[in-house]
Amino acid sequence: MNEIQFEQKDQLFKEVVVFPNWAMVTKQLKLNLNKGSHLIRIEELPIQINPDSIRINGEGKSTFKIEGVELKKKFLEEISHEKLKEIEKKLNDLKDEKTLLQKNTNIKNTHKNLLKNTIPNGIENPVQNFDYKKVTPEQIGELFLFIRTELTSLDQEVLKEQYNIYDINQKITKLEKEYDQNTNYSNKTNYESHVALNVQEQGEINLFCTYLIPNATWNPFYEIKLFFNKQEIEIAYFGKVSQQTGEDWSDIKVILSTSKPSLGASLPELSTWFIDFYVPPPPIKVRRERSLKKKAYDKRDYEKELSISSKEEEIDDLVACCADEAIVEEPECEESEFGEEPCEKPAPSIQAEVQKSGMSVQFVCEKNEDIPSDGSIKKLPVKKDRFPVEIEYIAIPRQIDKVFIKIKTKNSSDYPFLSGEVFAFHGNHYVGKSFMNDFLPGQNMEIFLGTDDKIKIERLLLNRFQSKKGIASHIKKITYHYQTTIENFHDNEIELLLYDTLPISQNEKIKVKVDDITPEYHSKNDKNILEWKLKIPAGEKMIVNLKFSVETPKNKHVGGLND
């Protein structure tokens, strides 16, 4: 039987399906085999892979049959030795380069100090051994110009070297992480897959090795631009991918899946619901006696059986969930982010293919990516589309003197938006961070997109007055008058939802009475939260008055009134 060995460097990464907390990796092995039996050894497979998830299939011009697949463990000490030496060499080269830059920087700083000392600090502190009588003012001017030019040049060179040192430090940190990661795998084991092939006729064959592996994840985040004039938003959908699987994914097709293999694919059984009279737990003494009777039972065997059973159930669920994950195709993945588009010009959508498998959705990047196994985050664009919106303004001035923007729209796309962080923009101006919940296709969406600086709002305590209810009364009355002023600096009328609140007494001796509320509020809930729906014309101002009084025994202090 002919044996062919495939080391890790000879295994081509074809694609990876990244789940929220797992990844399904597919590698390609290119072969040209003669007729007969062959044993293909796929070496250096990561030890973290789920051994039950490995699948081998193939295609090619030759007729062949896969007669068996076997997975074995192999000692890893010598495998990572060459890679460690390679990383060590890169680290030493970078450190030498950094040392040289630091020496050059020190030389330039010394040169700068010498030049600065050449400049006299006034008549009382002249430069030593310098005869000013023999030098004309023009020559002194030329000297000063020369020194200034030299200092400027040296400053620029030092700054450039500092930037280079910073860049080298970043590379050193990354390589040190990679070195530590590979060191952790030294003196351990990895997997090796043996594939038996029977080839009927000579020809080219492509074998594909697929396996499930943890320590890989992706999370969505969004850049949402609000265009006020057009009453629409542009949502740029991104995925943050990172992995620490022990393998650097190079030139690989990336598929982002919304499926969660760890949740399993089987329906749980509904157990019988028993009820009975309550029996108190036995006294400690009785429990000890009972535990002594069980002494003959080997606890270690029980724990071993339990861990094996739970491990097998978890693996079965993961494999079952991933069995239907097909190779899917989707958006072009650029290295960083979508290009900026002018505010007045609609941005062209990235026409990515969205594929659905049952309830899950896969986004497939058209451009292959390099994702190192160092935990660093790779930002991949997924989709970008525009949606018409209804803009709603909301203010809670008792909490903050700002007017917040909430947009309402409908997910008219054929893909879901998963919950994630939002970077909000007004046009091309960044305004802050927000958050988006899950929104399925066809579902109505509501998202907060920062505050509006063209609407000013201020809530003031105009008056606080304390009086007695009567001459001989033991009751004191405290009157509060709050005034909220809203100014609309937009060119159009706005509708504002304003919220304020009246205090609620938690003691029968404390009574709250409303004296005046203008304009009338629209609604009030059981928590005494008032809602106004205000229409404010362009350039106009509106005032809301809230006046109430609190009656309480005069010898008592009421907490919670912020006075």
Coordinates of C-alpha atoms in Angstrom, one line a residue:
M1 CA 0.0 0.0 0.0
N2 CA 1.3 3.4 -1.0
E3 CA 1.5 6.0 1.9
I4 CA 1.3 9.7 1.3
Q5 CA 1.9 12.2 4.1
F6 CA 0.2 15.6 4.3
E7 CA 1.8 18.0 6.9
Q8 CA -0.1 21.0 8.0
K9 CA 1.7 23.3 5.6
D10 CA 0.5 21.1 2.7
Q11 CA -3.1 21.3 3.7
L12 CA -5.1 24.0 1.9
F13 CA -7.9 25.8 3.8
K14 CA -11.0 25.7 1.7
E15 CA -13.6 27.2 3.9
V16 CA -14.8 27.8 7.4
V17 CA -18.3 28.1 8.8
V18 CA -18.1 30.2 11.9
F19 CA -20.8 29.8 14.5
P20 CA -21.3 32.1 17.5
N21 CA -19.0 29.8 19.6
W22 CA -17.7 27.1 17.2
A23 CA -16.3 26.7 13.7
M24 CA -16.5 24.0 11.1
V25 CA -13.3 23.9 9.1
T26 CA -12.9 22.3 5.7
K27 CA -9.4 21.5 4.3
Q28 CA -8.5 20.5 0.7
L29 CA -5.8 17.9 -0.2
K30 CA -4.8 17.7 -3.8
L31 CA -3.6 14.3 -5.1
N32 CA -2.5 12.7 -8.3
L33 CA -2.7 8.9 -7.7
N34 CA -2.0 5.8 -9.7
K35 CA -4.3 2.8 -9.7
G36 CA -4.2 0.8 -6.5
S37 CA -4.5 1.1 -2.7
H38 CA -3.3 4.2 -1.0
L39 CA -3.1 5.4 2.7
I40 CA -3.4 9.2 3.1
R41 CA -2.0 10.5 6.4
I42 CA -3.5 14.0 7.3
E43 CA -1.2 15.2 10.1
E44 CA -1.1 17.9 12.7
L45 CA -4.9 18.3 13.2
P46 CA -5.6 20.4 16.3
I47 CA -6.2 18.4 19.5
Q48 CA -9.3 20.5 20.3
I49 CA -11.3 19.2 17.4
N50 CA -14.4 17.1 18.1
P51 CA -13.1 13.7 17.0
D52 CA -16.7 12.5 16.1
S53 CA -17.2 15.4 13.8
I54 CA -14.5 14.5 11.2
R55 CA -15.8 13.9 7.7
I56 CA -13.8 12.9 4.6
N57 CA -15.2 13.1 1.1
G58 CA -13.7 13.8 -2.3
E59 CA -14.1 14.5 -6.0
G60 CA -11.9 14.2 -9.1
K61 CA -11.4 12.9 -12.6
S62 CA -10.3 9.5 -11.3
T63 CA -12.6 6.8 -10.1
F64 CA -11.9 6.0 -6.5
K65 CA -13.5 4.7 -3.2
I66 CA -12.9 5.8 0.4
E67 CA -12.6 2.4 2.2
G68 CA -12.0 3.7 5.7
V69 CA -11.1 6.6 8.0
E70 CA -9.2 6.3 11.2
L71 CA -8.3 9.1 13.7
K72 CA -5.2 8.7 15.9
K73 CA -3.4 10.8 18.5
K74 CA 0.2 11.8 17.9
F75 CA 2.9 13.3 20.2
L76 CA 3.3 17.0 19.2
E77 CA 6.7 18.0 20.6
E78 CA 8.7 17.9 17.4
I79 CA 5.9 19.3 15.3
S80 CA 5.9 22.9 16.8
H81 CA 9.7 23.0 17.2
E82 CA 10.4 24.5 13.7
K83 CA 7.6 27.0 14.0
L84 CA 8.9 28.1 17.5
K85 CA 12.4 28.7 16.0
E86 CA 10.9 30.7 13.2
I87 CA 8.9 32.9 15.6
E88 CA 12.0 33.3 17.8
K89 CA 14.0 34.5 14.7
K90 CA 11.3 37.1 13.8
L91 CA 11.2 38.3 17.4
N92 CA 15.0 38.7 17.6
D93 CA 15.1 40.5 14.2
L94 CA 12.4 42.9 15.4
K95 CA 14.1 43.5 18.8
D96 CA 17.4 44.3 17.0
E97 CA 15.6 46.7 14.7
K98 CA 14.0 48.3 17.7
T99 CA 17.3 48.7 19.5
L100 CA 18.9 50.3 16.4
L101 CA 16.0 52.8 16.2
Q102 CA 16.3 53.6 19.9
K103 CA 20.0 54.3 19.5
N104 CA 19.4 56.6 16.5
T105 CA 16.7 58.4 18.5
N106 CA 19.2 58.9 21.4
I107 CA 21.8 60.3 19.0
K108 CA 19.4 62.7 17.5
N109 CA 18.2 63.9 20.9
T110 CA 21.8 64.5 21.9
H111 CA 22.3 66.4 18.7
K112 CA 19.2 68.5 19.5
N113 CA 20.6 69.4 22.9
L114 CA 23.9 70.5 21.5
L115 CA 22.1 72.8 19.0
K116 CA 19.9 74.2 21.7
N117 CA 23.0 75.0 23.9
T118 CA 24.4 76.9 20.9
I119 CA 21.7 79.5 21.3
P120 CA 22.5 82.2 23.9
N121 CA 20.0 82.7 26.7
G122 CA 20.5 86.4 26.9
I123 CA 23.4 88.8 27.6
E124 CA 23.9 87.4 31.1
N125 CA 24.3 83.8 29.8
P126 CA 26.3 84.0 26.5
V127 CA 27.8 81.0 24.8
Q128 CA 31.3 80.4 26.2
N129 CA 34.4 81.3 24.1
F130 CA 32.2 83.0 21.5
D131 CA 33.4 86.4 20.3
Y132 CA 30.3 88.4 19.5
K133 CA 32.3 91.4 18.3
K134 CA 33.6 89.6 15.2
V135 CA 30.1 88.4 14.1
T136 CA 27.7 90.6 12.1
P137 CA 23.9 90.6 12.8
E138 CA 23.3 88.9 9.4
Q139 CA 25.6 86.0 10.4
I140 CA 23.8 85.6 13.7
G141 CA 20.5 85.5 11.9
E142 CA 21.8 82.9 9.5
L143 CA 23.1 80.9 12.5
F144 CA 19.7 81.0 14.2
L145 CA 17.9 80.0 10.9
F146 CA 20.3 77.1 10.5
I147 CA 19.7 75.9 14.1
R148 CA 15.9 76.2 13.8
T149 CA 16.0 74.3 10.5
E150 CA 18.1 71.5 12.0
L151 CA 16.0 71.2 15.1
T152 CA 12.8 70.9 13.0
S153 CA 14.4 68.2 10.8
L154 CA 15.6 66.3 13.9
D155 CA 12.1 66.6 15.5
Q156 CA 10.5 65.1 12.4
E157 CA 13.1 62.2 12.3
V158 CA 12.6 61.4 16.0
L159 CA 8.8 61.4 15.6
K160 CA 9.1 59.1 12.6
E161 CA 11.4 56.7 14.6
Q162 CA 9.0 56.8 17.5
Y163 CA 6.1 55.7 15.2
N164 CA 8.3 52.9 13.9
I165 CA 9.2 51.8 17.4
Y166 CA 5.4 51.8 18.3
D167 CA 4.7 49.6 15.2
I168 CA 7.5 47.2 16.1
N169 CA 6.2 46.9 19.6
Q170 CA 2.8 45.9 18.2
K171 CA 4.4 43.2 16.1
I172 CA 6.5 42.0 19.0
T173 CA 3.4 41.7 21.2
K174 CA 1.6 39.7 18.5
L175 CA 4.5 37.4 17.9
E176 CA 4.9 36.8 21.7
K177 CA 1.3 35.8 21.9
E178 CA 1.8 33.4 19.0
Y179 CA 4.9 32.0 20.6
D180 CA 3.1 31.4 23.9
Q181 CA 0.2 29.8 22.1
N182 CA 2.5 27.4 20.2
T183 CA 4.5 26.7 23.4
N184 CA 1.3 25.6 25.1
Y185 CA 0.8 23.0 22.4
S186 CA 4.4 21.7 22.8
N187 CA 4.8 18.4 24.6
K188 CA 1.2 17.5 24.0
T189 CA -0.8 15.6 21.4
N190 CA -2.6 16.3 18.2
Y191 CA -4.7 14.2 15.8
E192 CA -3.7 12.4 12.7
S193 CA -6.3 11.1 10.3
H194 CA -5.6 8.0 8.1
V195 CA -7.7 7.7 5.0
A196 CA -7.7 4.5 3.0
L197 CA -8.3 5.0 -0.8
N198 CA -8.9 2.4 -3.5
V199 CA -8.2 4.1 -6.9
Q200 CA -9.6 2.3 -10.0
E201 CA -7.8 4.5 -12.5
Q202 CA -5.0 7.0 -12.4
G203 CA -5.9 10.7 -12.1
E204 CA -6.3 13.8 -10.0
I205 CA -8.3 13.6 -6.8
N206 CA -9.4 16.4 -4.3
L207 CA -10.0 15.1 -0.8
F208 CA -11.9 17.3 1.7
C209 CA -11.4 17.0 5.5
T210 CA -14.1 18.7 7.6
Y211 CA -14.2 18.9 11.4
L212 CA -15.8 20.9 14.2
I213 CA -13.6 22.9 16.5
P214 CA -14.2 25.3 19.5
N215 CA -12.4 28.6 20.4
A216 CA -13.8 30.4 17.4
T217 CA -16.6 33.0 17.4
W218 CA -18.2 35.8 15.5
N219 CA -20.4 38.7 16.7
P220 CA -22.4 41.2 14.7
F221 CA -22.1 45.0 14.9
Y222 CA -23.5 47.8 12.9
E223 CA -22.8 51.3 11.5
I224 CA -26.2 53.1 11.1
K225 CA -26.3 56.4 9.3
L226 CA -29.4 58.6 9.6
F227 CA -30.2 61.0 6.8
F228 CA -32.8 63.5 8.1
N229 CA -33.7 65.1 4.8
K230 CA -34.4 61.8 3.1
Q231 CA -36.0 60.2 6.1
E232 CA -34.0 57.1 5.7
I233 CA -31.2 55.1 7.3
E234 CA -28.3 53.1 5.9
I235 CA -27.4 50.0 7.9
A236 CA -23.9 48.6 7.3
Y237 CA -23.8 45.0 8.8
F238 CA -20.4 43.8 10.0
G239 CA -19.1 40.6 11.6
K240 CA -16.3 40.5 14.2
V241 CA -14.5 37.2 13.8
S242 CA -11.8 35.9 16.1
Q243 CA -10.3 32.4 16.7
Q244 CA -7.7 30.6 18.9
T245 CA -8.0 27.1 17.4
G246 CA -4.2 26.6 17.0
E247 CA -4.3 27.0 13.2
D248 CA -3.9 30.2 11.2
W249 CA -6.7 30.3 8.7
S250 CA -5.0 31.5 5.5
D251 CA -6.7 32.4 2.2
I252 CA -10.0 30.8 3.4
K253 CA -13.6 31.4 2.4
V254 CA -15.5 32.6 5.5
I255 CA -19.1 31.8 6.2
L256 CA -20.9 33.4 9.1
S257 CA -23.7 31.3 10.4
T258 CA -26.5 32.3 12.8
S259 CA -26.9 28.6 13.9
K260 CA -25.8 27.7 17.5
P261 CA -24.5 24.1 17.5
S262 CA -24.1 24.0 21.2
L263 CA -27.9 24.2 21.7
G264 CA -28.3 20.8 20.1
A265 CA -30.8 19.7 17.5
S266 CA -33.0 17.2 19.4
L267 CA -36.3 17.9 21.1
P268 CA -36.0 17.3 24.8
E269 CA -38.4 14.7 26.4
L270 CA -41.2 15.9 28.7
S271 CA -41.0 14.0 32.0
T272 CA -43.9 13.0 34.2
W273 CA -44.9 15.5 36.8
F274 CA -45.2 13.8 40.2
I275 CA -46.6 15.4 43.4
D276 CA -46.8 14.0 46.9
F277 CA -47.0 15.2 50.6
Y278 CA -43.9 17.0 51.7
V279 CA -41.4 14.9 53.6
P280 CA -38.7 16.9 55.5
P281 CA -35.1 15.8 54.9
P282 CA -33.7 13.3 57.4
P283 CA -31.6 14.5 60.3
I284 CA -27.9 14.8 59.8
K285 CA -27.3 11.7 61.9
V286 CA -29.6 9.5 59.8
R287 CA -28.0 10.8 56.6
R288 CA -24.6 9.9 57.9
E289 CA -25.8 6.4 58.6
R290 CA -27.2 6.1 55.2
S291 CA -24.0 7.3 53.6
L292 CA -22.0 4.7 55.5
K293 CA -24.2 2.0 54.0
K294 CA -23.1 3.2 50.5
K295 CA -19.4 3.0 51.3
A296 CA -19.0 0.0 49.1
Y297 CA -20.0 2.0 46.0
D298 CA -17.0 3.2 44.0
K299 CA -17.6 6.9 43.6
R300 CA -14.8 7.3 41.0
D301 CA -16.5 4.8 38.7
Y302 CA -19.8 6.7 39.0
E303 CA -18.2 10.1 38.2
K304 CA -16.3 8.6 35.3
E305 CA -19.6 7.1 33.8
L306 CA -21.4 10.4 34.3
S307 CA -18.7 12.5 32.6
I308 CA -18.5 10.1 29.6
S309 CA -22.2 10.0 29.2
S310 CA -22.6 13.8 29.3
K311 CA -19.7 14.2 26.9
E312 CA -21.2 11.8 24.4
E313 CA -24.6 13.6 24.5
E314 CA -23.0 17.0 23.9
I315 CA -21.0 15.6 20.9
D316 CA -24.0 14.0 19.4
D317 CA -26.0 17.3 19.6
L318 CA -23.1 19.2 18.0
V319 CA -22.6 16.8 15.1
A320 CA -26.4 16.5 14.5
C321 CA -26.6 20.3 14.3
C322 CA -23.7 20.7 12.0
A323 CA -24.7 17.8 9.7
D324 CA -27.0 20.1 7.7
E325 CA -24.6 23.1 7.5
A326 CA -24.0 23.2 3.7
I327 CA -21.3 25.2 1.9
V328 CA -23.0 28.5 1.4
E329 CA -22.0 31.8 -0.4
E330 CA -22.4 35.5 0.5
P331 CA -20.9 39.0 0.7
E332 CA -17.6 40.4 -0.3
C333 CA -15.5 40.7 2.8
E334 CA -13.3 43.7 2.8
E335 CA -10.5 44.1 5.4
S336 CA -11.9 46.9 7.4
E337 CA -15.2 48.6 6.5
F338 CA -17.4 49.9 3.8
G339 CA -16.3 52.9 1.9
E340 CA -17.9 56.3 2.8
E341 CA -20.6 57.5 0.4
P342 CA -21.7 61.1 0.0
C343 CA -24.7 62.0 2.2
E344 CA -26.9 63.0 -0.8
K345 CA -26.1 60.0 -2.9
P346 CA -27.5 56.6 -2.2
A347 CA -24.8 54.1 -1.4
P348 CA -24.9 51.0 -3.6
S349 CA -25.8 47.8 -1.7
I350 CA -23.4 45.0 -1.4
Q351 CA -25.4 42.3 -3.1
A352 CA -24.4 39.3 -1.0
E353 CA -26.1 36.0 -1.3
V354 CA -28.1 35.0 1.8
Q355 CA -28.7 31.3 2.2
K356 CA -31.0 29.7 4.6
S357 CA -30.8 26.3 6.2
G358 CA -33.9 25.6 8.3
M359 CA -34.1 28.4 10.8
S360 CA -30.5 29.5 10.4
V361 CA -28.9 31.9 7.9
Q362 CA -25.4 31.9 6.5
F363 CA -23.6 34.9 5.1
V364 CA -20.7 33.9 2.8
C365 CA -17.9 36.3 2.1
E366 CA -16.9 36.4 -1.6
K367 CA -13.3 37.4 -0.8
N368 CA -11.0 34.9 0.9
E369 CA -9.6 36.0 4.3
D370 CA -6.5 35.4 6.5
I371 CA -7.5 35.0 10.2
P372 CA -4.6 34.2 12.6
S373 CA -5.1 32.1 15.6
D374 CA -4.1 34.8 18.1
G375 CA -7.5 36.0 19.2
S376 CA -7.3 39.2 17.2
I377 CA -10.5 40.5 15.7
K378 CA -11.1 40.5 12.0
K379 CA -13.8 42.9 10.8
L380 CA -15.8 41.6 7.9
P381 CA -18.5 43.4 6.0
V382 CA -21.7 41.4 5.6
K383 CA -24.4 43.6 4.0
K384 CA -25.3 47.3 3.5
D385 CA -28.9 48.5 2.7
R386 CA -31.1 51.5 3.1
F387 CA -34.5 51.6 4.7
P388 CA -37.2 54.4 4.9
V389 CA -37.8 55.5 8.5
E390 CA -40.1 57.4 10.8
I391 CA -38.2 59.7 13.1
E392 CA -39.5 60.0 16.7
Y393 CA -38.1 62.5 19.3
I394 CA -38.2 61.5 22.9
A395 CA -37.1 63.5 26.0
I396 CA -36.9 62.7 29.7
P397 CA -35.5 66.0 31.1
R398 CA -35.8 64.9 34.7
Q399 CA -33.0 62.5 33.9
I400 CA -31.1 64.4 31.2
D401 CA -31.5 67.6 29.3
K402 CA -31.2 66.0 25.8
V403 CA -33.7 65.0 23.1
F404 CA -33.2 61.4 21.9
I405 CA -33.8 60.1 18.4
K406 CA -35.7 56.9 17.9
I407 CA -36.2 55.6 14.4
K408 CA -39.0 53.2 13.4
T409 CA -38.7 51.1 10.2
K410 CA -39.4 47.6 9.0
N411 CA -36.8 44.9 8.2
S412 CA -37.7 44.6 4.5
S413 CA -34.6 42.5 3.8
D414 CA -34.5 38.7 3.4
Y415 CA -32.0 38.3 6.3
P416 CA -32.2 38.8 10.1
F417 CA -30.4 41.5 12.1
L418 CA -28.9 39.9 15.2
S419 CA -28.5 41.8 18.5
G420 CA -25.3 43.8 18.6
E421 CA -23.5 47.1 19.2
V422 CA -24.5 50.0 17.0
F423 CA -22.2 52.9 16.0
A424 CA -24.6 55.8 15.2
F425 CA -24.0 58.5 12.6
H426 CA -26.0 61.5 11.6
G427 CA -25.0 61.7 7.9
N428 CA -21.2 61.1 8.1
H429 CA -21.0 62.6 11.6
Y430 CA -20.4 60.1 14.4
V431 CA -22.7 60.7 17.4
G432 CA -22.2 57.7 19.7
K433 CA -22.9 54.1 20.5
S434 CA -26.3 52.3 20.8
F435 CA -27.6 48.8 20.7
M436 CA -29.8 46.8 18.3
N437 CA -32.0 43.9 19.3
D438 CA -32.8 40.8 17.1
F439 CA -35.0 41.7 14.2
L440 CA -36.3 39.0 11.8
P441 CA -37.2 39.7 8.1
G442 CA -40.6 41.5 8.0
Q443 CA -40.4 42.5 11.7
N444 CA -40.8 46.2 12.8
M445 CA -37.7 47.8 14.1
E446 CA -37.1 50.5 16.7
I447 CA -33.5 51.8 17.3
F448 CA -32.2 54.7 19.3
L449 CA -29.6 56.8 17.3
G450 CA -28.2 59.3 19.7
T451 CA -29.4 62.9 20.5
D452 CA -30.5 65.8 18.4
D453 CA -28.6 69.1 19.0
K454 CA -31.1 71.1 17.0
I455 CA -33.7 70.6 19.8
K456 CA -32.9 72.3 23.1
I457 CA -34.6 71.3 26.3
E458 CA -34.2 72.5 29.9
R459 CA -36.1 71.6 33.1
L460 CA -35.8 74.0 36.0
L461 CA -37.3 74.2 39.5
L462 CA -38.8 77.6 39.3
N463 CA -40.1 77.7 42.8
R464 CA -40.1 75.8 46.1
F465 CA -42.4 77.2 48.8
Q466 CA -43.1 75.9 52.3
S467 CA -46.1 77.0 54.4
K468 CA -48.3 75.8 57.2
K469 CA -51.8 74.6 56.5
G470 CA -53.2 76.6 59.4
I471 CA -52.0 78.6 62.4
A472 CA -52.3 75.7 64.9
S473 CA -51.8 73.0 62.3
H474 CA -49.1 70.4 62.6
I475 CA -49.1 69.9 58.8
K476 CA -46.6 71.6 56.5
K477 CA -47.1 72.1 52.8
I478 CA -44.3 72.2 50.3
T479 CA -45.1 73.5 46.8
Y480 CA -42.9 72.6 43.8
H481 CA -43.1 74.3 40.4
Y482 CA -41.1 72.8 37.6
Q483 CA -40.9 74.3 34.1
T484 CA -39.6 72.6 31.0
T485 CA -38.7 74.7 28.0
I486 CA -38.3 73.1 24.5
E487 CA -36.9 75.0 21.5
N488 CA -37.1 73.6 18.0
F489 CA -34.2 74.8 15.7
H490 CA -35.2 72.5 12.8
D491 CA -36.5 73.9 9.6
N492 CA -39.7 71.8 10.0
E493 CA -42.3 71.0 12.7
I494 CA -41.4 68.2 15.0
E495 CA -43.5 65.9 17.3
L496 CA -41.9 65.3 20.7
L497 CA -42.8 62.7 23.3
L498 CA -42.1 64.3 26.6
Y499 CA -42.0 62.3 29.9
D500 CA -42.1 63.5 33.4
T501 CA -43.3 62.1 36.7
L502 CA -45.2 63.0 39.9
P503 CA -44.0 61.6 43.2
I504 CA -45.9 58.7 44.7
S505 CA -46.4 58.6 48.5
Q506 CA -45.5 55.4 50.3
N507 CA -46.9 56.6 53.6
E508 CA -50.5 57.6 54.4
K509 CA -49.3 60.7 56.3
I510 CA -47.7 62.1 53.1
K511 CA -50.1 63.4 50.6
V512 CA -49.3 64.6 47.1
K513 CA -51.7 67.0 45.3
V514 CA -51.5 68.3 41.7
D515 CA -51.9 72.1 41.6
D516 CA -51.4 72.8 37.9
I517 CA -50.2 71.0 34.7
T518 CA -50.1 72.9 31.4
P519 CA -50.5 71.9 28.7
E520 CA -52.6 68.9 29.6
Y521 CA -50.7 65.6 29.4
H522 CA -51.8 62.9 27.0
S523 CA -51.6 59.9 29.4
K524 CA -50.5 58.8 32.9
N525 CA -49.7 55.3 34.0
D526 CA -49.9 53.6 37.4
K527 CA -46.3 54.8 38.2
N528 CA -47.4 58.4 37.9
I529 CA -45.3 58.8 34.7
L530 CA -46.9 61.5 32.5
E531 CA -46.6 61.6 28.7
W532 CA -47.1 64.6 26.4
K533 CA -47.3 64.5 22.6
L534 CA -46.1 67.9 21.6
K535 CA -46.1 69.5 18.2
I536 CA -43.5 72.2 18.0
P537 CA -43.3 74.4 14.9
A538 CA -40.0 75.3 13.3
G539 CA -38.1 77.9 15.2
E540 CA -40.7 78.0 18.0
K541 CA -40.5 77.4 21.8
M542 CA -42.9 75.5 24.0
I543 CA -43.2 75.6 27.8
V544 CA -44.5 72.8 30.0
N545 CA -45.4 73.6 33.7
L546 CA -45.7 71.0 36.4
K547 CA -46.9 72.2 39.8
F548 CA -47.7 70.0 42.8
S549 CA -47.6 70.1 46.6
V550 CA -46.6 67.7 49.3
E551 CA -48.3 67.7 52.7
T552 CA -46.6 66.1 55.6
P553 CA -46.2 66.4 59.4
K554 CA -44.1 69.5 60.1
N555 CA -41.6 67.5 62.3
K556 CA -40.9 65.0 59.6
H557 CA -38.5 65.2 56.7
V558 CA -39.6 63.6 53.4
G559 CA -37.0 61.7 51.5
G560 CA -36.8 61.5 47.7
L561 CA -37.8 65.0 46.8
N562 CA -34.3 66.1 45.8
D563 CA -34.5 69.3 47.9

